[in-house]
Amino acid sequence: MSNSSQKIPIIIDCDPGQDDALMLFLALNAPELDVRGVVACGGNVPLARTELNCRILVEMAGRLDVPVFAGCDGPMVEQLFTAEYLHGETGIDGIDFFEPTIKKRDQHGVDFIIETLRAADVDEITLVPTGPLTNIAMALRKAPDILPKIKQIVLMGGASFEGGNVTPSAEFNIYVDPHAADVVMRCGRPIVMFGLDVTHQVMTDPQLVADIRSLDNKVAHASAGMLDFFGQYDAAKYSAEGGPLHDPCTIAWLLEPSIFDLKPCHVAIETTSKLTRGHTAVDFWGVTENTPNVEWAFKANKQRFFALLIERLAQY
Ligand code: BDR
Ligand code: CA
């Protein structure tokens, strides 16, 4: 697509994270997307690091025109829980670091989201959160008037049949800020949700990483380095050959929706139980009378997902 008015306008909210990094790379050279900005949240690593990582990754992708903002440094109620055990001290271990020339914008990320949505038409902007949902929930709380401007929220989070990856009940992004997830689930706008049920169907393996490395461009090499690091912990955890490519599912769906099968489901968030904090109660079989609030992804075509990833990384 050449005309920017035909592109899908999106705001990305993330916590890089090697899989967030791959998500950013997929988004930032996609001719189908108009990335209005990237907002960092505290998540996999603290905000100071995720915000720096966003600038490094956006710069690596050659998108010096895309503004980067720092959002909230921690959840609405809970203490921040981070995941250096999986992502390394930096969050994106596996790349060669450099000091980015892109500067962090002074505006708070939540205010950027609000301002962008207020300036948009009804149903115009797609939000793509791939970390804890703190910034999105705070924007909705601070400025409920922005709701009609949200076309959809395409997010990575939750788990149903797969069980949790941080506790037996909960997936990391929802576990970290269950109160924010609760606000988002009840916001009334269309939500497309990629949880572990589907992200565990797109596990990396040494062949994929080798294919990416052979692409011979900087972004592909950085991606391969990060996937080498990222795969180690999860490969042992899942007795697999690599790790799940969670966050890129969101952008892959925007680019090629038929890769995934979705089902309308009601999803509710556990916010009070200590044992099951952040559990996503997905009514997959429609056993309640609750009206579905989410398009829940439950199946992915791994071959087509990997083909898309390689095709787009090759274009850097
Ligand atoms: C999610 O948590 C983080 O570790 C990943 O970046 C992904 O967003 C998976 O549970
Ligand atoms: Ca993430």
mmCIF file of C-alpha atoms and ligand atoms in Angstrom:
data_model
loop_
_atom_site.group_PDB
_atom_site.id
_atom_site.type_symbol
_atom_site.label_atom_id
_atom_site.label_comp_id
_atom_site.label_asym_id
_atom_site.label_seq_id
_atom_site.Cartn_x
_atom_site.Cartn_y
_atom_site.Cartn_z
ATOM 1 C CA MET A 1 0.000 0.000 0.000
ATOM 2 C CA SER A 2 1.436 3.381 -0.879
ATOM 3 C CA ASN A 3 -1.230 5.743 0.391
ATOM 4 C CA SER A 4 -0.737 6.316 4.131
ATOM 5 C CA SER A 5 -4.481 6.924 4.559
ATOM 6 C CA GLN A 6 -5.045 3.248 3.688
ATOM 7 C CA LYS A 7 -2.636 2.062 6.326
ATOM 8 C CA ILE A 8 -3.857 0.789 9.669
ATOM 9 C CA PRO A 9 -2.957 3.422 12.297
ATOM 10 C CA ILE A 10 -1.573 1.752 15.406
ATOM 11 C CA ILE A 11 -0.014 2.668 18.740
ATOM 12 C CA ILE A 12 2.311 0.024 20.164
ATOM 13 C CA ASP A 13 2.664 -0.321 23.938
ATOM 14 C CA CYS A 14 5.355 -2.787 24.975
ATOM 15 C CA ASP A 15 8.054 -3.903 27.420
ATOM 16 C CA PRO A 16 10.969 -5.263 25.345
ATOM 17 C CA GLY A 17 11.620 -8.217 25.819
ATOM 18 C CA GLN A 18 13.117 -10.165 22.914
ATOM 19 C CA ASP A 19 9.676 -11.202 21.658
ATOM 20 C CA ASP A 20 8.488 -7.591 21.890
ATOM 21 C CA ALA A 21 11.556 -6.733 19.796
ATOM 22 C CA LEU A 22 10.517 -9.149 17.052
ATOM 23 C CA MET A 23 7.008 -7.677 17.246
ATOM 24 C CA LEU A 24 8.473 -4.184 16.738
ATOM 25 C CA PHE A 25 10.599 -5.317 13.787
ATOM 26 C CA LEU A 26 7.546 -6.907 12.170
ATOM 27 C CA ALA A 27 5.528 -3.716 12.632
ATOM 28 C CA LEU A 28 8.110 -1.104 11.750
ATOM 29 C CA ASN A 29 8.716 -2.107 8.137
ATOM 30 C CA ALA A 30 5.162 -3.194 7.366
ATOM 31 C CA PRO A 31 3.712 -1.128 4.507
ATOM 32 C CA GLU A 32 0.240 -2.016 5.790
ATOM 33 C CA LEU A 33 0.763 -0.186 9.122
ATOM 34 C CA ASP A 34 1.092 3.426 10.208
ATOM 35 C CA VAL A 35 2.914 3.218 13.556
ATOM 36 C CA ARG A 36 1.990 6.490 15.276
ATOM 37 C CA GLY A 37 4.209 5.890 18.289
ATOM 38 C CA VAL A 38 5.767 3.376 20.632
ATOM 39 C CA VAL A 39 5.058 3.587 24.356
ATOM 40 C CA ALA A 40 7.100 1.666 26.924
ATOM 41 C CA CYS A 41 5.746 0.207 30.139
ATOM 42 C CA GLY A 42 7.388 -1.460 33.103
ATOM 43 C CA GLY A 43 7.176 -5.228 32.620
ATOM 44 C CA ASN A 44 9.835 -7.701 31.576
ATOM 45 C CA VAL A 45 12.394 -5.261 32.989
ATOM 46 C CA PRO A 46 11.938 -1.865 34.684
ATOM 47 C CA LEU A 47 10.671 1.111 32.675
ATOM 48 C CA ALA A 48 14.041 2.875 32.353
ATOM 49 C CA ARG A 49 15.290 -0.179 30.490
ATOM 50 C CA THR A 50 12.168 -0.953 28.383
ATOM 51 C CA GLU A 51 12.055 2.671 27.263
ATOM 52 C CA LEU A 52 15.734 2.593 26.253
ATOM 53 C CA ASN A 53 15.176 -0.750 24.530
ATOM 54 C CA CYS A 54 12.289 0.714 22.522
ATOM 55 C CA ARG A 55 14.552 3.506 21.251
ATOM 56 C CA ILE A 56 17.333 1.064 20.373
ATOM 57 C CA LEU A 57 14.946 -1.216 18.489
ATOM 58 C CA VAL A 58 13.120 1.576 16.670
ATOM 59 C CA GLU A 59 16.480 2.988 15.608
ATOM 60 C CA MET A 60 17.710 -0.430 14.472
ATOM 61 C CA ALA A 61 14.606 -0.664 12.323
ATOM 62 C CA GLY A 62 15.602 2.651 10.741
ATOM 63 C CA ARG A 63 12.429 4.410 11.885
ATOM 64 C CA LEU A 64 13.859 7.595 13.374
ATOM 65 C CA ASP A 65 10.512 9.216 12.581
ATOM 66 C CA VAL A 66 8.575 7.079 15.096
ATOM 67 C CA PRO A 67 8.302 8.772 18.510
ATOM 68 C CA VAL A 68 9.058 6.777 21.653
ATOM 69 C CA PHE A 69 7.482 7.554 25.025
ATOM 70 C CA ALA A 70 7.851 6.307 28.574
ATOM 71 C CA GLY A 71 4.585 5.305 30.194
ATOM 72 C CA CYS A 72 3.891 3.981 33.684
ATOM 73 C CA ASP A 73 6.733 2.426 35.632
ATOM 74 C CA GLY A 74 4.604 -0.113 37.427
ATOM 75 C CA PRO A 75 1.145 -1.644 37.843
ATOM 76 C CA MET A 76 -1.952 0.198 39.057
ATOM 77 C CA VAL A 77 -2.077 -1.622 42.408
ATOM 78 C CA GLU A 78 0.536 -4.370 42.674
ATOM 79 C CA GLN A 79 4.318 -4.111 42.936
ATOM 80 C CA LEU A 80 6.157 -4.522 39.628
ATOM 81 C CA PHE A 81 7.294 -8.108 39.023
ATOM 82 C CA THR A 82 9.973 -8.411 36.327
ATOM 83 C CA ALA A 83 11.338 -11.307 34.274
ATOM 84 C CA GLU A 84 15.110 -10.960 33.999
ATOM 85 C CA TYR A 85 15.241 -14.727 34.548
ATOM 86 C CA LEU A 86 13.858 -15.120 31.024
ATOM 87 C CA HIS A 87 14.939 -12.007 29.118
ATOM 88 C CA GLY A 88 18.310 -11.269 30.764
ATOM 89 C CA GLU A 89 19.345 -8.174 32.738
ATOM 90 C CA THR A 90 18.728 -5.836 29.791
ATOM 91 C CA GLY A 91 15.476 -7.414 28.601
ATOM 92 C CA ILE A 92 16.902 -7.817 25.106
ATOM 93 C CA ASP A 93 20.080 -9.769 25.827
ATOM 94 C CA GLY A 94 21.481 -11.167 22.591
ATOM 95 C CA ILE A 95 21.996 -7.904 20.664
ATOM 96 C CA ASP A 96 25.000 -5.587 20.384
ATOM 97 C CA PHE A 97 24.044 -2.504 22.354
ATOM 98 C CA PHE A 98 24.546 1.092 21.225
ATOM 99 C CA GLU A 99 23.458 4.501 22.499
ATOM 100 C CA PRO A 100 20.477 5.471 20.342
ATOM 101 C CA THR A 101 20.259 8.919 18.784
ATOM 102 C CA ILE A 102 16.468 8.869 19.175
ATOM 103 C CA LYS A 103 15.556 10.773 22.318
ATOM 104 C CA LYS A 104 12.750 9.896 24.682
ATOM 105 C CA ARG A 105 9.845 12.305 24.253
ATOM 106 C CA ASP A 106 9.046 14.467 27.278
ATOM 107 C CA GLN A 107 5.327 13.744 27.088
ATOM 108 C CA HIS A 108 4.143 10.881 29.298
ATOM 109 C CA GLY A 109 3.165 7.804 27.259
ATOM 110 C CA VAL A 110 -0.353 7.753 28.690
ATOM 111 C CA ASP A 111 -0.879 11.364 27.623
ATOM 112 C CA PHE A 112 0.456 10.553 24.149
ATOM 113 C CA ILE A 113 -2.141 7.772 23.853
ATOM 114 C CA ILE A 114 -4.893 10.125 25.014
ATOM 115 C CA GLU A 115 -3.817 12.988 22.735
ATOM 116 C CA THR A 116 -3.521 10.722 19.689
ATOM 117 C CA LEU A 117 -6.919 9.183 20.261
ATOM 118 C CA ARG A 118 -8.579 12.535 20.908
ATOM 119 C CA ALA A 119 -7.253 13.803 17.592
ATOM 120 C CA ALA A 120 -8.445 10.692 15.734
ATOM 121 C CA ASP A 121 -11.743 9.823 14.108
ATOM 122 C CA VAL A 122 -14.212 7.455 15.715
ATOM 123 C CA ASP A 123 -13.062 3.832 15.300
ATOM 124 C CA GLU A 124 -9.727 4.879 13.867
ATOM 125 C CA ILE A 125 -6.854 3.720 16.081
ATOM 126 C CA THR A 126 -5.738 0.178 16.811
ATOM 127 C CA LEU A 127 -3.897 -0.267 20.119
ATOM 128 C CA VAL A 128 -1.299 -3.051 20.241
ATOM 129 C CA PRO A 129 -0.200 -3.761 23.835
ATOM 130 C CA THR A 130 2.304 -6.578 24.321
ATOM 131 C CA GLY A 131 3.204 -5.978 27.954
ATOM 132 C CA PRO A 132 1.206 -5.398 31.136
ATOM 133 C CA LEU A 133 -1.867 -3.313 30.303
ATOM 134 C CA THR A 134 -1.111 -0.480 32.729
ATOM 135 C CA ASN A 135 -0.742 2.347 30.188
ATOM 136 C CA ILE A 136 -3.885 1.412 28.289
ATOM 137 C CA ALA A 137 -5.963 1.131 31.463
ATOM 138 C CA MET A 138 -4.596 4.411 32.827
ATOM 139 C CA ALA A 139 -5.473 6.173 29.552
ATOM 140 C CA LEU A 140 -9.020 4.773 29.733
ATOM 141 C CA ARG A 141 -9.325 5.860 33.363
ATOM 142 C CA LYS A 142 -7.919 9.330 32.787
ATOM 143 C CA ALA A 143 -9.835 10.038 29.580
ATOM 144 C CA PRO A 144 -12.882 7.809 29.082
ATOM 145 C CA ASP A 145 -13.882 10.082 26.176
ATOM 146 C CA ILE A 146 -11.211 8.349 24.034
ATOM 147 C CA LEU A 147 -13.099 5.039 24.012
ATOM 148 C CA PRO A 148 -15.001 5.509 20.744
ATOM 149 C CA LYS A 149 -11.777 6.368 18.940
ATOM 150 C CA ILE A 150 -10.366 2.909 19.632
ATOM 151 C CA LYS A 151 -11.027 0.640 16.679
ATOM 152 C CA GLN A 152 -9.711 -2.417 18.510
ATOM 153 C CA ILE A 153 -7.176 -3.567 21.079
ATOM 154 C CA VAL A 154 -4.954 -6.332 19.732
ATOM 155 C CA LEU A 155 -3.037 -7.674 22.700
ATOM 156 C CA MET A 156 -0.762 -10.442 23.879
ATOM 157 C CA GLY A 157 -1.843 -11.817 27.211
ATOM 158 C CA GLY A 158 -3.708 -14.522 29.075
ATOM 159 C CA ALA A 159 -3.967 -18.277 28.951
ATOM 160 C CA SER A 160 -6.737 -20.829 29.094
ATOM 161 C CA PHE A 161 -6.097 -24.459 28.110
ATOM 162 C CA GLU A 162 -2.323 -23.961 28.347
ATOM 163 C CA GLY A 163 -2.265 -22.864 31.986
ATOM 164 C CA GLY A 164 0.009 -20.097 33.185
ATOM 165 C CA ASN A 165 3.659 -19.388 32.525
ATOM 166 C CA VAL A 166 4.393 -17.388 35.681
ATOM 167 C CA THR A 167 2.040 -19.154 38.085
ATOM 168 C CA PRO A 168 -0.010 -22.275 37.349
ATOM 169 C CA SER A 169 -2.979 -19.981 36.670
ATOM 170 C CA ALA A 170 -1.597 -16.849 35.052
ATOM 171 C CA GLU A 171 0.266 -15.563 32.042
ATOM 172 C CA PHE A 172 2.949 -12.931 32.751
ATOM 173 C CA ASN A 173 1.395 -9.774 31.226
ATOM 174 C CA ILE A 174 -1.940 -10.257 32.987
ATOM 175 C CA TYR A 175 -0.318 -11.448 36.227
ATOM 176 C CA VAL A 176 1.829 -8.300 36.474
ATOM 177 C CA ASP A 177 -1.125 -5.917 36.310
ATOM 178 C CA PRO A 178 -4.418 -7.796 36.733
ATOM 179 C CA HIS A 179 -6.301 -4.610 37.663
ATOM 180 C CA ALA A 180 -5.295 -2.962 34.411
ATOM 181 C CA ALA A 181 -6.291 -6.083 32.484
ATOM 182 C CA ASP A 182 -9.662 -5.996 34.239
ATOM 183 C CA VAL A 183 -10.230 -2.382 33.142
ATOM 184 C CA VAL A 184 -9.325 -3.283 29.550
ATOM 185 C CA MET A 185 -11.489 -6.434 29.433
ATOM 186 C CA ARG A 186 -14.490 -4.412 30.593
ATOM 187 C CA CYS A 187 -13.911 -1.392 28.343
ATOM 188 C CA GLY A 188 -16.485 -2.395 25.739
ATOM 189 C CA ARG A 189 -14.284 -1.939 22.663
ATOM 190 C CA PRO A 190 -13.334 -4.873 20.381
ATOM 191 C CA ILE A 191 -10.442 -6.897 21.793
ATOM 192 C CA VAL A 192 -8.385 -9.514 19.955
ATOM 193 C CA MET A 193 -6.338 -11.558 22.382
ATOM 194 C CA PHE A 194 -3.305 -13.753 21.779
ATOM 195 C CA GLY A 195 -2.646 -15.819 24.880
ATOM 196 C CA LEU A 196 -0.435 -18.806 25.566
ATOM 197 C CA ASP A 197 -2.953 -21.188 23.953
ATOM 198 C CA VAL A 198 -1.830 -19.853 20.610
ATOM 199 C CA THR A 199 1.653 -18.438 21.281
ATOM 200 C CA HIS A 200 2.801 -21.885 22.422
ATOM 201 C CA GLN A 201 2.002 -23.081 18.893
ATOM 202 C CA VAL A 202 4.668 -20.793 17.439
ATOM 203 C CA MET A 203 7.817 -21.981 19.191
ATOM 204 C CA THR A 204 11.176 -21.113 17.664
ATOM 205 C CA ASP A 205 13.650 -23.855 16.729
ATOM 206 C CA PRO A 206 17.294 -23.852 15.620
ATOM 207 C CA GLN A 207 16.313 -24.039 11.939
ATOM 208 C CA LEU A 208 14.164 -20.896 12.194
ATOM 209 C CA VAL A 209 16.973 -19.026 13.946
ATOM 210 C CA ALA A 210 19.481 -20.198 11.302
ATOM 211 C CA ASP A 211 17.119 -19.102 8.515
ATOM 212 C CA ILE A 212 16.772 -15.673 10.121
ATOM 213 C CA ARG A 213 20.535 -15.360 10.632
ATOM 214 C CA SER A 214 21.161 -16.259 6.979
ATOM 215 C CA LEU A 215 19.144 -13.217 5.870
ATOM 216 C CA ASP A 216 22.288 -11.166 6.250
ATOM 217 C CA ASN A 217 20.991 -7.801 7.413
ATOM 218 C CA LYS A 218 21.482 -6.074 10.770
ATOM 219 C CA VAL A 219 17.931 -6.460 11.984
ATOM 220 C CA ALA A 220 17.853 -10.158 11.113
ATOM 221 C CA HIS A 221 21.194 -10.733 12.861
ATOM 222 C CA ALA A 222 19.977 -8.931 15.964
ATOM 223 C CA SER A 223 16.784 -10.999 15.854
ATOM 224 C CA ALA A 224 18.739 -14.249 15.612
ATOM 225 C CA GLY A 225 20.981 -13.203 18.517
ATOM 226 C CA MET A 226 17.987 -12.379 20.682
ATOM 227 C CA LEU A 227 16.180 -15.596 19.775
ATOM 228 C CA ASP A 228 19.275 -17.629 20.666
ATOM 229 C CA PHE A 229 19.220 -16.049 24.122
ATOM 230 C CA PHE A 230 15.436 -16.094 24.553
ATOM 231 C CA GLY A 231 15.119 -19.747 23.512
ATOM 232 C CA GLN A 232 17.453 -21.093 26.210
ATOM 233 C CA TYR A 233 15.264 -20.708 29.282
ATOM 234 C CA ASP A 234 11.978 -21.620 27.620
ATOM 235 C CA ALA A 235 13.430 -24.603 25.756
ATOM 236 C CA ALA A 236 14.348 -26.139 29.100
ATOM 237 C CA LYS A 237 11.019 -25.131 30.636
ATOM 238 C CA TYR A 238 8.891 -26.603 27.846
ATOM 239 C CA SER A 239 11.242 -29.440 26.841
ATOM 240 C CA ALA A 240 11.212 -27.828 23.412
ATOM 241 C CA GLU A 241 13.775 -26.670 20.868
ATOM 242 C CA GLY A 242 13.170 -22.960 21.473
ATOM 243 C CA GLY A 243 10.758 -20.456 22.968
ATOM 244 C CA PRO A 244 7.285 -19.113 22.113
ATOM 245 C CA LEU A 245 7.104 -16.056 19.849
ATOM 246 C CA HIS A 246 4.355 -14.487 21.938
ATOM 247 C CA ASP A 247 4.235 -10.818 21.026
ATOM 248 C CA PRO A 248 4.720 -10.983 17.224
ATOM 249 C CA CYS A 249 1.370 -12.814 16.997
ATOM 250 C CA THR A 250 -0.389 -9.446 17.391
ATOM 251 C CA ILE A 251 1.249 -7.832 14.373
ATOM 252 C CA ALA A 252 1.185 -11.068 12.356
ATOM 253 C CA TRP A 253 -2.591 -11.098 12.791
ATOM 254 C CA LEU A 254 -2.910 -7.494 11.588
ATOM 255 C CA LEU A 255 -0.817 -8.360 8.511
ATOM 256 C CA GLU A 256 -2.276 -11.779 7.755
ATOM 257 C CA PRO A 257 -5.339 -12.562 9.893
ATOM 258 C CA SER A 258 -5.966 -15.962 8.315
ATOM 259 C CA ILE A 259 -2.856 -17.344 10.048
ATOM 260 C CA PHE A 260 -4.978 -17.560 13.201
ATOM 261 C CA ASP A 261 -8.323 -19.030 14.217
ATOM 262 C CA LEU A 262 -10.310 -16.905 16.668
ATOM 263 C CA LYS A 263 -13.430 -17.531 18.697
ATOM 264 C CA PRO A 264 -15.649 -14.922 20.415
ATOM 265 C CA CYS A 265 -15.405 -15.618 24.170
ATOM 266 C CA HIS A 266 -16.103 -13.840 27.410
ATOM 267 C CA VAL A 267 -12.867 -13.234 29.324
ATOM 268 C CA ALA A 268 -12.784 -12.127 32.979
ATOM 269 C CA ILE A 269 -9.721 -11.399 35.102
ATOM 270 C CA GLU A 270 -9.021 -12.641 38.621
ATOM 271 C CA THR A 271 -7.872 -9.669 40.681
ATOM 272 C CA THR A 272 -8.471 -10.725 44.279
ATOM 273 C CA SER A 273 -7.256 -14.284 44.819
ATOM 274 C CA LYS A 274 -3.616 -14.632 45.883
ATOM 275 C CA LEU A 275 -3.464 -18.119 44.430
ATOM 276 C CA THR A 276 -4.893 -17.341 40.994
ATOM 277 C CA ARG A 277 -4.038 -13.635 40.594
ATOM 278 C CA GLY A 278 -4.126 -12.656 36.922
ATOM 279 C CA HIS A 279 -5.978 -15.769 35.798
ATOM 280 C CA THR A 280 -7.938 -15.216 32.601
ATOM 281 C CA ALA A 281 -11.283 -17.001 32.904
ATOM 282 C CA VAL A 282 -11.946 -17.676 29.216
ATOM 283 C CA ASP A 283 -15.460 -18.955 28.607
ATOM 284 C CA PHE A 284 -14.373 -20.979 25.578
ATOM 285 C CA TRP A 285 -17.400 -23.294 25.592
ATOM 286 C CA GLY A 286 -19.954 -20.584 26.338
ATOM 287 C CA VAL A 287 -20.964 -22.027 29.703
ATOM 288 C CA THR A 288 -21.968 -18.639 31.106
ATOM 289 C CA GLU A 289 -24.491 -16.220 29.694
ATOM 290 C CA ASN A 290 -21.844 -13.504 29.529
ATOM 291 C CA THR A 291 -21.643 -11.746 26.188
ATOM 292 C CA PRO A 292 -18.261 -12.324 24.511
ATOM 293 C CA ASN A 293 -15.919 -9.361 24.971
ATOM 294 C CA VAL A 294 -12.898 -10.851 23.208
ATOM 295 C CA GLU A 295 -11.933 -12.589 19.981
ATOM 296 C CA TRP A 296 -9.783 -15.302 21.547
ATOM 297 C CA ALA A 297 -7.041 -16.812 19.376
ATOM 298 C CA PHE A 298 -6.785 -20.574 19.765
ATOM 299 C CA LYS A 299 -4.994 -21.863 16.675
ATOM 300 C CA ALA A 300 -2.008 -20.684 14.645
ATOM 301 C CA ASN A 301 -0.544 -21.876 11.381
ATOM 302 C CA LYS A 302 3.116 -22.114 12.376
ATOM 303 C CA GLN A 303 4.496 -22.523 8.848
ATOM 304 C CA ARG A 304 2.724 -19.418 7.576
ATOM 305 C CA PHE A 305 3.635 -17.450 10.695
ATOM 306 C CA PHE A 306 7.338 -18.270 10.272
ATOM 307 C CA ALA A 307 7.154 -17.589 6.529
ATOM 308 C CA LEU A 308 5.712 -14.142 7.219
ATOM 309 C CA LEU A 309 8.384 -13.395 9.807
ATOM 310 C CA ILE A 310 11.212 -14.402 7.478
ATOM 311 C CA GLU A 311 9.701 -12.585 4.495
ATOM 312 C CA ARG A 312 9.417 -9.337 6.496
ATOM 313 C CA LEU A 313 12.829 -9.591 8.194
ATOM 314 C CA ALA A 314 14.369 -10.180 4.758
ATOM 315 C CA GLN A 315 13.056 -6.774 3.705
ATOM 316 C CA TYR A 316 15.318 -4.898 6.126
HETATM 317 C C1 BDR B 1 4.605 -12.280 27.711
HETATM 318 O O1 BDR B 1 5.417 -11.980 28.831
HETATM 319 C C2 BDR B 1 6.685 -11.527 28.426
HETATM 320 O O2 BDR B 1 7.663 -12.322 29.004
HETATM 321 C C3 BDR B 1 6.722 -11.571 26.922
HETATM 322 O O3 BDR B 1 7.341 -10.423 26.394
HETATM 323 C C4 BDR B 1 5.273 -11.652 26.507
HETATM 324 O O4 BDR B 1 4.716 -10.376 26.289
HETATM 325 C C5 BDR B 1 4.428 -13.778 27.614
HETATM 326 O O5 BDR B 1 3.844 -14.274 28.767
HETATM 327 CA CA CA B 2 6.046 -8.373 26.118
#
